[in-house]
Short mmCIF file of C-alpha atoms in Angstrom, two decimals:
data_model
loop_
_atom_site.label_atom_id
_atom_site.label_comp_id
_atom_site.label_asym_id
_atom_site.label_seq_id
_atom_site.Cartn_x
_atom_site.Cartn_y
_atom_site.Cartn_z
CA MET A 3 110.00 85.70 79.37
CA THR A 4 109.93 89.47 79.61
CA SER A 5 112.45 92.01 78.61
CA TYR A 6 113.45 92.29 82.34
CA ASP A 7 114.20 88.53 82.55
CA ILE A 8 116.97 89.29 79.86
CA LEU A 9 118.03 92.56 81.45
CA ALA A 10 118.24 91.59 85.06
CA PRO A 11 121.97 91.22 85.34
CA TYR A 12 122.62 94.73 83.89
CA TYR A 13 119.31 96.54 85.30
CA ASP A 14 121.09 98.43 88.05
CA LEU A 15 123.73 99.60 85.59
CA ASP A 16 121.17 100.45 82.98
CA MET A 17 117.67 101.59 84.06
CA GLY A 18 118.81 102.17 87.70
CA VAL A 19 121.52 104.60 86.67
CA ASN A 20 119.34 106.29 84.10
CA ASN A 21 116.93 107.41 86.91
CA PRO A 22 118.57 110.23 88.95
CA GLY A 23 117.03 108.67 92.05
CA HIS A 24 114.68 111.47 93.33
CA ASP A 25 111.93 108.93 93.33
CA ILE A 26 113.68 106.80 95.97
CA ALA A 27 113.73 109.67 98.43
CA PHE A 28 109.99 110.46 97.64
CA PHE A 29 108.72 107.07 97.95
CA THR A 30 110.69 106.30 101.07
CA ALA A 31 109.42 109.52 102.80
CA ARG A 32 105.86 108.48 102.01
CA ALA A 33 106.49 104.93 103.22
CA VAL A 34 107.95 106.12 106.58
CA ALA A 35 104.96 108.66 106.86
CA CYS A 36 102.26 106.12 106.27
CA GLY A 37 102.97 104.44 109.56
CA GLY A 38 102.02 100.88 108.19
CA ASP A 39 102.88 98.11 105.91
CA VAL A 40 103.94 98.99 102.26
CA LEU A 41 103.36 97.00 99.07
CA GLU A 42 105.50 97.68 96.11
CA LEU A 43 104.22 96.59 92.65
CA GLY A 44 107.13 95.86 90.33
CA CYS A 45 109.77 95.80 92.92
CA GLY A 46 112.45 94.47 90.48
CA THR A 47 116.05 94.36 91.98
CA GLY A 48 114.99 96.49 95.06
CA ARG A 49 116.11 99.85 93.87
CA ILE A 50 113.32 101.56 95.98
CA THR A 51 112.36 98.46 98.13
CA LEU A 52 115.66 98.28 100.05
CA PRO A 53 115.89 101.97 100.95
CA MET A 54 112.39 101.82 102.36
CA VAL A 55 113.26 98.72 104.44
CA ARG A 56 116.45 100.35 105.72
CA ALA A 57 114.30 103.49 106.68
CA GLY A 58 112.42 101.10 109.16
CA CYS A 59 109.28 100.20 106.91
CA ARG A 60 107.86 96.74 106.53
CA VAL A 61 107.78 96.13 102.86
CA THR A 62 106.29 93.44 100.56
CA GLY A 63 107.33 93.42 96.89
CA ILE A 64 106.01 91.59 93.99
CA ASP A 65 107.49 91.23 90.41
CA CYS A 66 106.79 88.98 87.50
CA ALA A 67 110.50 88.55 86.53
CA GLU A 68 112.27 85.91 88.59
CA PRO A 69 115.76 87.03 87.58
CA MET A 70 115.08 90.54 88.80
CA LEU A 71 113.94 89.07 92.26
CA ARG A 72 117.20 86.94 92.37
CA GLN A 73 118.99 90.30 92.15
CA LEU A 74 116.91 91.59 94.92
CA GLN A 75 117.65 88.47 96.91
CA ARG A 76 121.38 88.91 96.43
CA LYS A 77 121.27 92.53 97.43
CA ALA A 78 119.07 91.78 100.50
CA GLU A 79 122.00 89.87 101.89
CA SER A 80 123.55 93.09 103.01
CA LEU A 81 120.54 93.94 105.25
CA SER A 82 120.77 93.32 109.04
CA ALA A 83 118.65 90.51 110.49
CA GLU A 84 116.19 93.11 111.85
CA GLU A 85 115.84 94.64 108.39
CA ARG A 86 115.55 91.34 106.55
CA ALA A 87 112.67 90.39 108.96
CA ARG A 88 110.75 93.45 107.48
CA LEU A 89 111.15 92.41 103.86
CA ASP A 90 109.00 89.89 101.85
CA TRP A 91 108.91 89.41 98.11
CA PHE A 92 106.84 87.17 95.69
CA HIS A 93 107.10 86.04 92.15
CA MET A 94 103.76 87.49 91.17
CA ASP A 95 102.14 89.40 88.33
CA MET A 96 100.79 92.79 89.42
CA GLY A 97 98.08 92.38 86.69
CA GLY A 98 95.81 90.84 89.23
CA PHE A 99 97.36 89.55 92.54
CA GLN A 100 96.14 88.12 95.82
CA LEU A 101 98.08 88.41 99.09
CA GLY A 102 95.19 88.11 101.65
CA ARG A 103 96.13 91.26 103.50
CA ARG A 104 95.88 95.01 103.31
CA PHE A 105 98.41 97.73 103.22
CA ALA A 106 98.59 101.39 104.41
CA LEU A 107 100.60 102.33 101.14
CA ILE A 108 100.70 100.68 97.83
CA ILE A 109 103.28 102.02 95.25
CA CYS A 110 103.74 101.44 91.66
CA PRO A 111 106.90 103.50 90.80
CA PHE A 112 109.15 103.94 87.72
CA ALA A 113 106.20 103.93 85.28
CA ALA A 114 105.69 100.18 85.89
CA PHE A 115 101.96 100.78 85.40
CA THR A 116 102.47 101.57 81.71
CA TYR A 117 103.52 97.95 81.08
CA LEU A 118 99.96 96.86 81.68
CA VAL A 119 98.91 97.21 78.06
CA ASP A 120 95.91 95.00 77.97
CA ASP A 121 92.65 96.70 79.40
CA GLY A 122 91.55 93.48 81.28
CA VAL A 123 94.99 93.09 82.83
CA ARG A 124 95.18 96.74 83.82
CA ASP A 125 91.75 96.73 85.40
CA ALA A 126 92.56 93.52 87.24
CA CYS A 127 95.57 95.27 88.72
CA LEU A 128 93.47 98.17 89.85
CA ARG A 129 90.96 95.85 91.32
CA SER A 130 93.68 94.15 93.30
CA VAL A 131 95.13 97.48 94.51
CA ARG A 132 91.69 98.41 95.77
CA GLU A 133 91.20 95.08 97.59
CA HIS A 134 94.64 95.36 99.19
CA LEU A 135 94.49 99.18 100.25
CA ALA A 136 93.61 99.61 103.82
CA PRO A 137 90.91 102.13 104.65
CA GLY A 138 92.51 105.58 104.75
CA GLY A 139 95.58 104.12 102.70
CA THR A 140 97.22 105.68 99.70
CA PHE A 141 98.07 104.36 96.26
CA LEU A 142 100.98 106.08 94.60
CA VAL A 143 101.50 105.50 90.86
CA ASP A 144 103.81 107.47 88.53
CA THR A 145 104.13 107.50 84.70
CA PHE A 146 106.16 109.40 82.14
CA VAL A 147 104.58 112.41 80.52
CA PRO A 148 104.34 111.77 76.73
CA ARG A 149 106.77 114.16 74.98
CA PRO A 150 105.48 115.50 71.63
CA GLU A 151 109.06 115.95 70.31
CA VAL A 152 109.48 112.27 70.69
CA ALA A 153 106.15 111.44 69.04
CA ALA A 154 107.09 113.45 66.02
CA LEU A 155 110.21 111.41 65.26
CA PRO A 156 110.06 108.57 62.62
CA ASN A 157 109.69 105.12 63.95
CA ASP A 158 113.19 104.28 62.55
CA HIS A 159 114.90 107.08 64.53
CA VAL A 160 117.77 105.62 66.53
CA PHE A 161 118.19 107.12 70.02
CA ARG A 162 121.84 106.72 71.24
CA ASP A 163 121.17 106.59 74.87
CA TYR A 164 124.67 106.19 76.49
CA ARG A 165 128.07 104.37 76.69
CA ARG A 166 129.20 104.03 80.26
CA GLY A 167 131.77 102.09 82.13
CA ILE A 168 130.44 99.26 84.16
CA ALA A 169 133.64 97.45 85.23
CA PRO A 170 137.42 97.97 84.64
CA GLY A 171 137.77 97.72 80.91
CA ARG A 172 134.26 96.99 80.29
CA PHE A 173 131.44 99.31 78.85
CA LEU A 174 127.81 99.19 78.26
CA GLU A 175 126.30 100.84 75.31
CA ARG A 176 122.52 101.13 74.54
CA THR A 177 120.45 102.40 71.52
CA LYS A 178 116.80 102.18 70.97
CA THR A 179 114.02 102.72 68.53
CA ILE A 180 110.45 103.54 69.49
CA ARG A 181 107.58 102.32 67.23
CA LYS A 182 104.55 104.44 67.98
CA ASP A 183 100.84 103.79 67.67
CA ALA A 184 99.26 107.22 68.69
CA THR A 185 95.69 106.00 68.17
CA ARG A 186 95.98 103.30 70.89
CA GLY A 187 98.59 105.19 72.93
CA ILE A 188 101.08 102.38 72.53
CA ASN A 189 104.91 102.50 72.19
CA VAL A 190 106.99 99.48 71.30
CA LEU A 191 110.61 100.14 72.58
CA THR A 192 113.37 98.09 71.24
CA ARG A 193 116.55 98.57 73.22
CA ASN A 194 119.89 97.20 71.68
CA TYR A 195 122.72 96.60 74.17
CA ARG A 196 126.49 95.97 73.59
CA VAL A 197 129.08 95.14 76.27
CA THR A 198 132.51 96.03 74.90
CA ASP A 199 136.04 96.20 75.91
CA GLU A 200 138.15 99.49 75.71
CA ALA A 201 138.86 98.86 72.09
CA GLY A 202 135.11 98.74 71.34
CA THR A 203 135.19 94.93 70.69
CA THR A 204 131.85 93.34 71.36
CA ILE A 205 131.87 90.99 74.30
CA GLU A 206 128.04 90.48 74.59
CA ALA A 207 125.18 91.80 72.70
CA PHE A 208 121.32 91.48 73.31
CA SER A 209 118.13 93.29 72.58
CA THR A 210 114.88 93.65 74.49
CA THR A 211 111.41 94.59 73.37
CA SER A 212 108.95 96.25 75.69
CA THR A 213 105.42 97.39 74.85
CA ILE A 214 104.02 100.22 76.99
CA ARG A 215 100.78 102.17 77.11
CA TYR A 216 101.27 105.76 77.90
CA TYR A 217 98.80 108.29 79.37
CA HIS A 218 98.05 111.96 79.51
CA ARG A 219 97.15 113.36 82.81
CA GLU A 220 93.29 113.45 82.25
CA GLU A 221 93.28 109.91 80.89
CA LEU A 222 95.07 108.41 84.01
CA GLN A 223 92.97 110.60 86.36
CA ASP A 224 89.65 109.36 84.68
CA LEU A 225 90.95 105.77 84.81
CA LEU A 226 91.77 105.87 88.47
CA GLU A 227 88.43 107.55 89.40
CA ARG A 228 86.40 105.00 87.36
CA SER A 229 88.23 102.28 89.13
CA GLY A 230 87.06 103.25 92.52
CA PHE A 231 89.69 105.72 93.61
CA SER A 232 89.64 109.34 94.83
CA ILE A 233 92.56 111.65 93.63
CA LEU A 234 94.43 113.15 96.68
CA GLU A 235 97.26 114.77 94.75
CA THR A 236 98.61 115.04 91.39
CA LEU A 237 102.23 116.00 91.29
CA GLY A 238 104.61 116.94 88.51
CA ASP A 239 107.80 115.88 90.08
CA TYR A 240 109.19 114.01 93.19
CA GLU A 241 109.80 117.33 95.08
CA GLY A 242 106.10 117.94 95.73
CA GLN A 243 105.47 120.32 92.95
CA PRO A 244 101.84 120.29 91.48
CA TYR A 245 101.41 118.99 87.82
CA SER A 246 102.06 121.43 85.15
CA ASN A 247 102.32 121.27 81.33
CA LYS A 248 106.10 121.36 81.77
CA ALA A 249 106.29 118.16 83.91
CA LEU A 250 108.22 115.14 82.75
CA MET A 251 106.62 112.84 85.22
CA MET A 252 103.33 112.81 86.87
CA VAL A 253 102.64 111.13 90.37
CA PHE A 254 99.11 110.29 91.49
CA ALA A 255 98.21 109.85 94.97
CA ALA A 256 94.84 108.21 95.30
CA GLY A 257 92.72 106.80 98.18
CA LEU A 258 89.62 104.66 98.12
CA ALA A 259 86.49 106.37 96.96
CA ILE A 260 83.82 106.68 99.69
#
């Protein structure tokens, strides 16, 4: 069971709201422009998947968390019959997958790539991307840029992320701690959730633990190039700005190396 199996019922109210959504417009525009089929790695509840479908794209999504895919299935009921015919999803791990076809665009959004901590699993993912990317196609992958001010904090520092209303008289609170291993480039995030009423009484409480592997720009570029890709663009946001040292996100566009 992954942290997203546990989080699935609240994902759109938690992670989905935390992201301002600029990536949705970015990936959707790239999907429309590619003129072919799109594969999304880590499609989850369809935060990006469904907008791409509604924009006219044929999209296949894969995700390793069945509860997340059940949320996608529920949300896909709002699609028209024509839109639904352009959408497929599979319960499948992106750390090595086989679909038997190629795609004009493969995306791995919202730093999903960082969850591939093991070298072998990560390399298997990139091999699968290479095998499924059509000639002339593009692989888009984004990750968070490591923040020195976060790295400098002690491991027991408590981040008080938010308290937000999720339904009449219901609130979702989240805190987290980050245990850091700078030598390996690993962060272990423990997120603690509480669902409360207006008086602050706990209705439900649960925690998730996620291990991620972060990258600096040079590291990820070198990894992609060693894995058979050619870097087409390196962006520092979803507005098309080139990467700079002030960027909070980095987005790589890569094609198959000749």
